[in-house]
Coordinates of C-alpha atoms in Angstrom, one line a residue:
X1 CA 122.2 96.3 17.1
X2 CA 122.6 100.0 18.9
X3 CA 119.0 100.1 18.8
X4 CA 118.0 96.7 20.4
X5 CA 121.5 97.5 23.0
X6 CA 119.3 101.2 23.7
X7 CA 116.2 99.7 24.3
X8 CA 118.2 96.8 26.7
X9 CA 119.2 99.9 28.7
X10 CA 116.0 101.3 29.0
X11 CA 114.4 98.4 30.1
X12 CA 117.0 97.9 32.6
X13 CA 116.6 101.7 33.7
X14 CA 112.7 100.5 34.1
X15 CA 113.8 97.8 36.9
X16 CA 115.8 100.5 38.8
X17 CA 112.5 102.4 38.8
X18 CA 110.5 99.8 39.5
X19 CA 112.5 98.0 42.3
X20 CA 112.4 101.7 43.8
X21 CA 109.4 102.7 44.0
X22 CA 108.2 99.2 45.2
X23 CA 110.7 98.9 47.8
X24 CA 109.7 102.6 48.8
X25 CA 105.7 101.6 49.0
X26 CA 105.9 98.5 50.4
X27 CA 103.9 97.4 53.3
X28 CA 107.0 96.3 55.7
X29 CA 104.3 94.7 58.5
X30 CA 103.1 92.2 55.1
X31 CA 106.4 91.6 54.5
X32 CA 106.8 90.7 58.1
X33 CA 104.5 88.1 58.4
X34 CA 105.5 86.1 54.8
X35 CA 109.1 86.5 56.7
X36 CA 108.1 84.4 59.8
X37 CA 106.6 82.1 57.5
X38 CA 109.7 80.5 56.1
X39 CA 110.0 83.0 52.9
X40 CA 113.0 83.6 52.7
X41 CA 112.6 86.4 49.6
X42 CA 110.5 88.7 52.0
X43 CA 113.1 88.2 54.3
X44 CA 115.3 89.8 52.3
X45 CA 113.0 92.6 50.8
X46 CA 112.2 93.3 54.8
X47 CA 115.8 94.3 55.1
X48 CA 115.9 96.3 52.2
X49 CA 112.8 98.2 53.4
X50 CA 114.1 98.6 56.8
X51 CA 117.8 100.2 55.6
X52 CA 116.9 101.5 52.6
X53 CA 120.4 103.8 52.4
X54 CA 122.8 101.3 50.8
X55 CA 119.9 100.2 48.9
X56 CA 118.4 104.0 47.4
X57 CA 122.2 104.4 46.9
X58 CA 122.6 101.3 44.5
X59 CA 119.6 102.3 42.4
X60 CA 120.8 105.9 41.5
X61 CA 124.2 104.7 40.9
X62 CA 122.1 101.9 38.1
X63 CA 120.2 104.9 36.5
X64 CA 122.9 107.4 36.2
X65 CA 125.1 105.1 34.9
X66 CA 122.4 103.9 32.1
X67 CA 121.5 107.4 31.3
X68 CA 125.3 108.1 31.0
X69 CA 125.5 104.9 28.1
X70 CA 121.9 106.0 27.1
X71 CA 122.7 109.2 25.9
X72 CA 126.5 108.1 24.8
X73 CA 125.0 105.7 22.5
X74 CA 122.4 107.4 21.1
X75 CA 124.4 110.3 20.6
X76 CA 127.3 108.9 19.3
X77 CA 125.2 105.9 16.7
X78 CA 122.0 107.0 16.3
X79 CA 122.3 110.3 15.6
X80 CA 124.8 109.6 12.5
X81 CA 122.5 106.8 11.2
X82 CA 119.2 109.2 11.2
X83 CA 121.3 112.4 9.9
X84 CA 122.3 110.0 6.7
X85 CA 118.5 109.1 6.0
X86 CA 117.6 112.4 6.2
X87 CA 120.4 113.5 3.9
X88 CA 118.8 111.4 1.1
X89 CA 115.5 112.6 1.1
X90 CA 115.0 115.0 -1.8
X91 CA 114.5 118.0 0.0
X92 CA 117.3 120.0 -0.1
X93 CA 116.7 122.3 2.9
X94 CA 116.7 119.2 5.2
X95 CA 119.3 117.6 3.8
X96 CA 121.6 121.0 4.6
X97 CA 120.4 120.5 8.1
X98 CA 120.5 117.0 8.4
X99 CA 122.6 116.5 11.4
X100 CA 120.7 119.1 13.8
X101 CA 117.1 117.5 12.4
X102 CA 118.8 113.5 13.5
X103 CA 119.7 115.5 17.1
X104 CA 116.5 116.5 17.9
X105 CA 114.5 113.8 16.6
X106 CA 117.3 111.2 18.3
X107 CA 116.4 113.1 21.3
X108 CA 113.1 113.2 21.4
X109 CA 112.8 109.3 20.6
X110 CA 115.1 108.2 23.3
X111 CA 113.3 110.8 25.8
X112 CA 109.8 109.1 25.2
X113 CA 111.1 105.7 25.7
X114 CA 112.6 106.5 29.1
X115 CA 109.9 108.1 30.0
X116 CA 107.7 105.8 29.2
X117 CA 109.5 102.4 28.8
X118 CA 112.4 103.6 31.4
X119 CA 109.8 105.5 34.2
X120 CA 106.3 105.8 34.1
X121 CA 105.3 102.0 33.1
X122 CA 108.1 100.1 35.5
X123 CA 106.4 102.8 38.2
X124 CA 103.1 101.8 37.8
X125 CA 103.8 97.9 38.1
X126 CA 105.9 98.7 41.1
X127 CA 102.6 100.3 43.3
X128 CA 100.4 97.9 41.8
X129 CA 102.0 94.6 43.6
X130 CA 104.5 96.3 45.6
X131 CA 105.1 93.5 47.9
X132 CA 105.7 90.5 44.7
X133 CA 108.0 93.3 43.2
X134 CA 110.1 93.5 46.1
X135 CA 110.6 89.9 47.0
X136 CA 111.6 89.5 42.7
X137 CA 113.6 92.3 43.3
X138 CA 115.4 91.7 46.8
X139 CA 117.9 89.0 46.0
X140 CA 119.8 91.0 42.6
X141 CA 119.2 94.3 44.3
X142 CA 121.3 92.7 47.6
X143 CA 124.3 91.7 45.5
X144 CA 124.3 94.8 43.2
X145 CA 124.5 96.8 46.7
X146 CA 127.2 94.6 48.2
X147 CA 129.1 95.0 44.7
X148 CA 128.7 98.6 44.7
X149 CA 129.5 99.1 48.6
X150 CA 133.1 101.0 48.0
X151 CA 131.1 103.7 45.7
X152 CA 128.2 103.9 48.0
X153 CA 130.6 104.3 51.3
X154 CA 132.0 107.5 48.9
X155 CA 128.9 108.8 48.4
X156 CA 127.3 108.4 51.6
X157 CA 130.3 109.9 52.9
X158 CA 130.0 112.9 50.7
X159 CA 126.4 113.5 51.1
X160 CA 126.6 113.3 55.0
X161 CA 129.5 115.9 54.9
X162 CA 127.4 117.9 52.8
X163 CA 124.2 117.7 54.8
X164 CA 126.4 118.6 58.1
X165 CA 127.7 121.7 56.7
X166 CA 124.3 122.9 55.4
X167 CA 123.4 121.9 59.2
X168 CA 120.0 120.0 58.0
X169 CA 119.0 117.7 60.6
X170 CA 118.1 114.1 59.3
X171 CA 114.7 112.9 60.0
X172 CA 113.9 110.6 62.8
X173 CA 111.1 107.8 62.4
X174 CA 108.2 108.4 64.8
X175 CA 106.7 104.8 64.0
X176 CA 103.3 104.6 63.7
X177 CA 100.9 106.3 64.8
X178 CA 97.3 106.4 65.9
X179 CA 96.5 108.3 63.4
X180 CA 97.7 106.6 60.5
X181 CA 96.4 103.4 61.6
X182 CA 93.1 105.0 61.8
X183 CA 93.6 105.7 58.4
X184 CA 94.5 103.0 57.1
X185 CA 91.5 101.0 58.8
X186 CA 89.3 103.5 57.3
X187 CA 90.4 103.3 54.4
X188 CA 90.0 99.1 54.1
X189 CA 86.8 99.6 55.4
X190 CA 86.1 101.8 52.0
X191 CA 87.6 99.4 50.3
X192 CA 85.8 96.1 52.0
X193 CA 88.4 95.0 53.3
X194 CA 87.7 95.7 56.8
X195 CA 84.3 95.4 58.0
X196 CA 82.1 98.3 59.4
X197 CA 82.3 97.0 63.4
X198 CA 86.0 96.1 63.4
X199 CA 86.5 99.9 62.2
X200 CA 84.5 101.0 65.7
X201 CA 86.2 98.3 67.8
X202 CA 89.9 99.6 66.8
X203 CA 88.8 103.3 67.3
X204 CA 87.4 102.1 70.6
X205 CA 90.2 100.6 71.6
X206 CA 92.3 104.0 70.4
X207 CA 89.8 106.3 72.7
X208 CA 89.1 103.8 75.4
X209 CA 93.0 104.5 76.4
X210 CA 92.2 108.7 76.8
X211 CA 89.4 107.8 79.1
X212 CA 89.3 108.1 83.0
X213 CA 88.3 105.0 85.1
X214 CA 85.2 107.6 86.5
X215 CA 83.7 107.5 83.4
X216 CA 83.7 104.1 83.0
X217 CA 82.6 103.1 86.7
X218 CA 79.3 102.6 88.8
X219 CA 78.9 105.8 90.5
X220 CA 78.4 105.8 94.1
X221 CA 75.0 106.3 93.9
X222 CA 74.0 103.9 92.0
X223 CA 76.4 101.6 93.9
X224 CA 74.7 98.3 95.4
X225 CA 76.8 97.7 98.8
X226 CA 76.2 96.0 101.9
X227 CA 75.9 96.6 105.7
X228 CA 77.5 94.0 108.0
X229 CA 75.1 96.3 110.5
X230 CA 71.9 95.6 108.3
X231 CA 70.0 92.6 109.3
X232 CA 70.0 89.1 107.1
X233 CA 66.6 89.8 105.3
X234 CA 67.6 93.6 104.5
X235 CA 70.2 92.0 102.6
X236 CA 68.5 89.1 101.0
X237 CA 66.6 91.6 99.4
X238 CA 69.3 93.6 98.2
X239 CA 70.7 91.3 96.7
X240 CA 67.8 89.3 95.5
X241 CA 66.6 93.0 93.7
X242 CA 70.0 94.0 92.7
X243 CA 72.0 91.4 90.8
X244 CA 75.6 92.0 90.5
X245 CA 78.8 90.2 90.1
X246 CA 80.7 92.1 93.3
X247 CA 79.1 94.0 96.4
X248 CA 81.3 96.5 98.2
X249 CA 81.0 95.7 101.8
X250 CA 81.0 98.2 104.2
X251 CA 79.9 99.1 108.2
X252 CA 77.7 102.3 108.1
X253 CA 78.3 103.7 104.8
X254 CA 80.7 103.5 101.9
X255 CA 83.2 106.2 103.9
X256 CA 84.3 102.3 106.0
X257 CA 84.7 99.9 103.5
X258 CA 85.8 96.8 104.6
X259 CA 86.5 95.0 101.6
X260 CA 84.4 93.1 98.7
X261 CA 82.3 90.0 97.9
X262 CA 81.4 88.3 95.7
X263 CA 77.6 87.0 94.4
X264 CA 78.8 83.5 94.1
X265 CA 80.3 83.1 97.2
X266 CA 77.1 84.1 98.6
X267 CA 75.3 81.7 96.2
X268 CA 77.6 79.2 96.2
X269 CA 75.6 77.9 99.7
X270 CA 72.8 78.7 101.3
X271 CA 72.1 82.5 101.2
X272 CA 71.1 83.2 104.6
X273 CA 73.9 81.3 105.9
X274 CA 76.3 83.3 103.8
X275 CA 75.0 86.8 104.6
X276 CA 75.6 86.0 108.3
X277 CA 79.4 85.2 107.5
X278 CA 80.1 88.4 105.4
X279 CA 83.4 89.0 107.5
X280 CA 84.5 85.4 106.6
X281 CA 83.9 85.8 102.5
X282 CA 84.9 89.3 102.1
X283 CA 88.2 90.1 100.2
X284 CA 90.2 92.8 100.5
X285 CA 89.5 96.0 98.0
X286 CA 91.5 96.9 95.8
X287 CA 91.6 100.5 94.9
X288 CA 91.9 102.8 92.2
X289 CA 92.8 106.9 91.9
X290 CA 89.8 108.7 89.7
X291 CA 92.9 109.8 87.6
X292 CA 93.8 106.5 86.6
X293 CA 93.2 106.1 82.6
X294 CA 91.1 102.4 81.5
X295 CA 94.4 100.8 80.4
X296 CA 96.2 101.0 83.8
X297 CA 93.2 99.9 85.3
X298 CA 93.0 96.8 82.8
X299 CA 97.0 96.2 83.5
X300 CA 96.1 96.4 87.9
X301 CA 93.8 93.7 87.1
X302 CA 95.5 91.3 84.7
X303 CA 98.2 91.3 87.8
X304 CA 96.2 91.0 90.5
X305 CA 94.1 88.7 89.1
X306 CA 90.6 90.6 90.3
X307 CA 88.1 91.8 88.4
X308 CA 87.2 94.8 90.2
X309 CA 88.2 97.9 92.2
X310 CA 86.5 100.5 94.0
X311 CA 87.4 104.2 92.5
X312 CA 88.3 106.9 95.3
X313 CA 89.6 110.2 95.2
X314 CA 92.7 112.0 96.5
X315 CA 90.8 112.0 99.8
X316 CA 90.8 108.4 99.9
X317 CA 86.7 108.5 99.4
X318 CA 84.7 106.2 97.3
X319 CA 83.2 107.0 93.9
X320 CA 82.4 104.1 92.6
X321 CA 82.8 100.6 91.9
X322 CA 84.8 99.8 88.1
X323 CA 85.0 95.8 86.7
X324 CA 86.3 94.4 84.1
X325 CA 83.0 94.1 82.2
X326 CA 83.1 97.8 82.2
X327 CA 85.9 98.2 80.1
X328 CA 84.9 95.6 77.8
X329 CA 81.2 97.6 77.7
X330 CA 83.1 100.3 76.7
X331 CA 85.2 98.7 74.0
X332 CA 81.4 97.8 72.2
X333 CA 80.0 101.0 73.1
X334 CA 78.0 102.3 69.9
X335 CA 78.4 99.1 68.3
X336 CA 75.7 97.4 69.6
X337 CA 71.9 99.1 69.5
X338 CA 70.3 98.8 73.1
X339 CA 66.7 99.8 73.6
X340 CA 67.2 101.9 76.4
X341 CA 66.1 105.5 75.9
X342 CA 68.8 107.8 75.0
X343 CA 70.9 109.9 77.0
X344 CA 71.1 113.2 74.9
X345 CA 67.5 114.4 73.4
X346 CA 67.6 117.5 71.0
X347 CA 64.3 119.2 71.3
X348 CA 62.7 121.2 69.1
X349 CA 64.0 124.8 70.4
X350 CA 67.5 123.8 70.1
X351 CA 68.1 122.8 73.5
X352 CA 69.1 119.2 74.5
X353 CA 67.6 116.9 77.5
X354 CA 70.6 115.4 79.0
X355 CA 71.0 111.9 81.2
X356 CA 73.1 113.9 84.5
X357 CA 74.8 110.3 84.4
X358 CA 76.4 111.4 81.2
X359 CA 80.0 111.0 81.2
X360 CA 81.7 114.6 81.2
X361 CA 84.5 113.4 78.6
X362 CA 81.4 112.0 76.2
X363 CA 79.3 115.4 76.5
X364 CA 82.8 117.7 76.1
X365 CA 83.5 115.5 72.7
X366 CA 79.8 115.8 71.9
X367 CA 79.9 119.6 72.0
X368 CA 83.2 120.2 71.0
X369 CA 84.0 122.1 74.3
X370 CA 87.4 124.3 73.7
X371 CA 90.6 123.2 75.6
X372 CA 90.1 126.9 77.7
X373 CA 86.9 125.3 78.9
X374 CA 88.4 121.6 79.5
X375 CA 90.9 122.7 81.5
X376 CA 91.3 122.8 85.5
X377 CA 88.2 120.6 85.6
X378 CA 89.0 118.0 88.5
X379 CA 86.6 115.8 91.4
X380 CA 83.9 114.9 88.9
X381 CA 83.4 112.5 86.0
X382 CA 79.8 113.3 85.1
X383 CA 77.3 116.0 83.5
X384 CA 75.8 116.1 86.4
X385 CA 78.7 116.4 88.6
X386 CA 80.0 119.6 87.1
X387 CA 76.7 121.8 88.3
X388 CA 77.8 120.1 91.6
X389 CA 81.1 121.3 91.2
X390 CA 79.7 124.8 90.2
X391 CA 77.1 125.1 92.3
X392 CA 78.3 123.5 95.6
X393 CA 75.1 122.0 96.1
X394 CA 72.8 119.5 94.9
X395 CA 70.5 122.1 92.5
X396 CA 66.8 122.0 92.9
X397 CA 64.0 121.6 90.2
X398 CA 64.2 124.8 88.2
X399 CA 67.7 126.0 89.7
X400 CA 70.1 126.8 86.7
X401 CA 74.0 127.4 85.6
X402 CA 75.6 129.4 83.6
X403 CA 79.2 128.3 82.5
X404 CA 81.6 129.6 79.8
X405 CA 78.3 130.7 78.1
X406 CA 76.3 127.4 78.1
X407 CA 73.0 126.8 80.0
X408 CA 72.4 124.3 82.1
X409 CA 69.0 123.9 84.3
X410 CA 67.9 121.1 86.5
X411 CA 64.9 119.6 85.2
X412 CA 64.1 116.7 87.2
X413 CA 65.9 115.4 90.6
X414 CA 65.0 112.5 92.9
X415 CA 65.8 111.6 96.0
X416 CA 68.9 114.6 96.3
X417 CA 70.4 113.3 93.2
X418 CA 70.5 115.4 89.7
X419 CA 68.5 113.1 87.0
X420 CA 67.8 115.3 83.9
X421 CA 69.8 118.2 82.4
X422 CA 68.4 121.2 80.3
X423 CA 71.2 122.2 77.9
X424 CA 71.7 125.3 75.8
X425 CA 74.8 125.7 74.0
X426 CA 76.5 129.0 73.8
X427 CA 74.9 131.6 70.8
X428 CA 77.7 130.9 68.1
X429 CA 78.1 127.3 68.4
X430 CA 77.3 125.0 65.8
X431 CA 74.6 122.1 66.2
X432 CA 76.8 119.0 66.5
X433 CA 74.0 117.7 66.1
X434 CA 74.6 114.8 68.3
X435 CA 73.6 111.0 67.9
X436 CA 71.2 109.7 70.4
X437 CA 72.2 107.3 73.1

């Protein structure tokens, strides 16, 4: 009868554990979806997982209390009943020591079963389902906490005294972050859970949010406008050549900018007719700082209900046109393989062959520039841009740079416009040995 009551409080020393550490592991954002489907178990489990005080509280109170009997019972029953076995046997040494020989085997039985039966097992069943465990769990644990809330208000109130003398400051939640997420998507996509492309579409969506709207954009010179000044069949053939979804429309040059238009409203009727009433179909621009990150510029269109805005600078100059379909290109980018030839080519000697249409933010990631050679670099968003930047000019064939230790050389301009990039890191940096794009 002692033995089976022991072994009863072991067990229920197990469920202590095991409610516990399942409560403890639990995913709370699983729990939150069975909880707005109508289950009212992971309802409760939620709450326990969200306050977990009253609850951590209730569960030591349970196992020191069942260690308390544990040990009284075993001490006080077991330990006589094993000390008269050992008094028969026909060894007379034992038999003098019979009582200390019950103690220590007494102890050592009732030790193994709490460590196995009462910690270990109940532990493991807990992190293998964590979430059935703490919906079983929920509803007893709930009342044991509300029958046990005088004691726990004592001990709460005795451990926050404490804790204020020792003048430990309690830990504030963060939420989650980036980083764990990342993880944690990493980590499914291990496991097969989650599949290879929605891993690079979340950490697109995660680095898409650190990027500038100028590296995202049409730069200005690759920008297709047009001239109310140029005649009807100049522009026919701009846009005839040049297909886009928005023109910036301008009188001279992109420095007066009256406003925007749109390729169907000039298809929508008959072209010529259209480009002759450019005034009439053009809207007004909308504009964006070059300091503006992707996601403000995805909020300044989902309430103004455009799909583009030209990029200026602090001068009120334009960069470059940005749409909405290049923020989605971005949120794709290295997911889908295009044929185009790549942007950065290592070359035999080490040295790269770099697009100048490169995005800065892409090559300083590439290379791993340091934060000393980030910093203070403002008015340009491309590879290309920063010899401008340097150099004050637009470099001819052969004309090179030397910054922070790297090399860069113009290899190949057209039409006063920087095209390829000779690129030697610094000595002592090691080949990232970048992907081509």
């Amino acid at each position: 009868m002692i033995l089976l009551l022991l072994l009863l409080l072991i067990m229920l020393n197990g469920v202590f554990s095991m409610s516990e550490i399942a409560l403890i592991s639990v995913r709370k954002s699983r729990l939150e979806v069975e909880a707005q489907a109508g289950d009212k178990r992971a309802s409760q489990a939620l709450k326990l997982a969200q306050s977990p005080n009253q609850f951590l509280s209730t569960v030591q109170i349970g196992i020191t209390l069942v260690g308390i009997l544990t040990g009284a019972f075993g001490e006080a029953s077991l330990t006589r009943t094993v000390a008269a076995l050992v008094a028969r046997l026909p060894v007379p040494l034992l038999a003098a020591h019979s009582e200390g020989i019950a103690l220590v085997l007494v102890v050592f039985f009732i030790t193994y079963l709490s460590v196995v039966v009462g910690e270990l097992l109940p532990k493991r069943i807990g992190l293998a389902n964590p979430e059935g465990i703490a919906k079983w769990v929920a509803g007893p644990m709930t009342w044991l906490a509300r029958l046990a809330s005088p004691f726990i208000w004592l001990l709460s109130l005795t451990s926050d005294g404490i804790i204020k003398l020792l003048g430990i400051k309690g830990k504030s939640d963060g939420g989650v972050t980036e980083e764990e997420i990342n993880a944690l998507v990493r980590a499914g996509t291990s496991e097969g859970v989650v599949q290879e492309i929605e891993q690079g579409l979340v950490q697109n969506v995660f680095s898409l949010g650190d990027r500038h709207v100028g590296s995202l954009m049409t730069s200005r010179p690759d920008l297709v406008w047009l001239d109310v000044q140029a005649d009807v069949a100049s522009l026919r053939r701009t846009v005839l050549d040049h297909k886009s979804p928005v023109y910036p429309l301008a009188e001279g040059s992109l420095d007066h900018v009256l406003g925007t238009v749109r390729s169907e409203d000039l298809l929508s009727d008959d072209l010529d007719q259209q480009l002759g009433r450019l005034r009439e179909l053009s809207r007004e621009a909308l504009y964006l700082p070059a300091s503006s990150k992707a996601y403000h510029a995805l909020e300044l269109f989902r309430k103004s209900g455009r799909s583009h805005a030209l990029v200026v600078n602090e001068f009120g100059s334009v960069l470059g046109l940005l749409t909405i379909q290049d923020i989605f290109d971005a949120l794709v980018d290295d997911l889908v393989e295009e044929p185009s030839s790549p942007q950065v080519v290592r070359r035999d000697d080490g040295s790269y062959l770099i697009d100048a249409q490169l995005p800065f933010d892409e090559f300083a990631h590439q290379f791993q520039l340091t934060e000393a050679e980030r910093q203070g670099l403002t008015g340009f968003h491309t590879l290309g841009g920063l010899l401008l930047h340097e150099l004050g000019a637009v470099p001819k064939e052969g004309e090179h740079l030397t910054w922070y230790g790297h090399y860069f050389e113009a290899v190949d301009t057209d039409h006063g416009r920087i095209d390829k990039i000779l690129y030697l890191p610094k000595p002592g940096t090691d080949d990232p040995a970048p992907t081509p794009r």
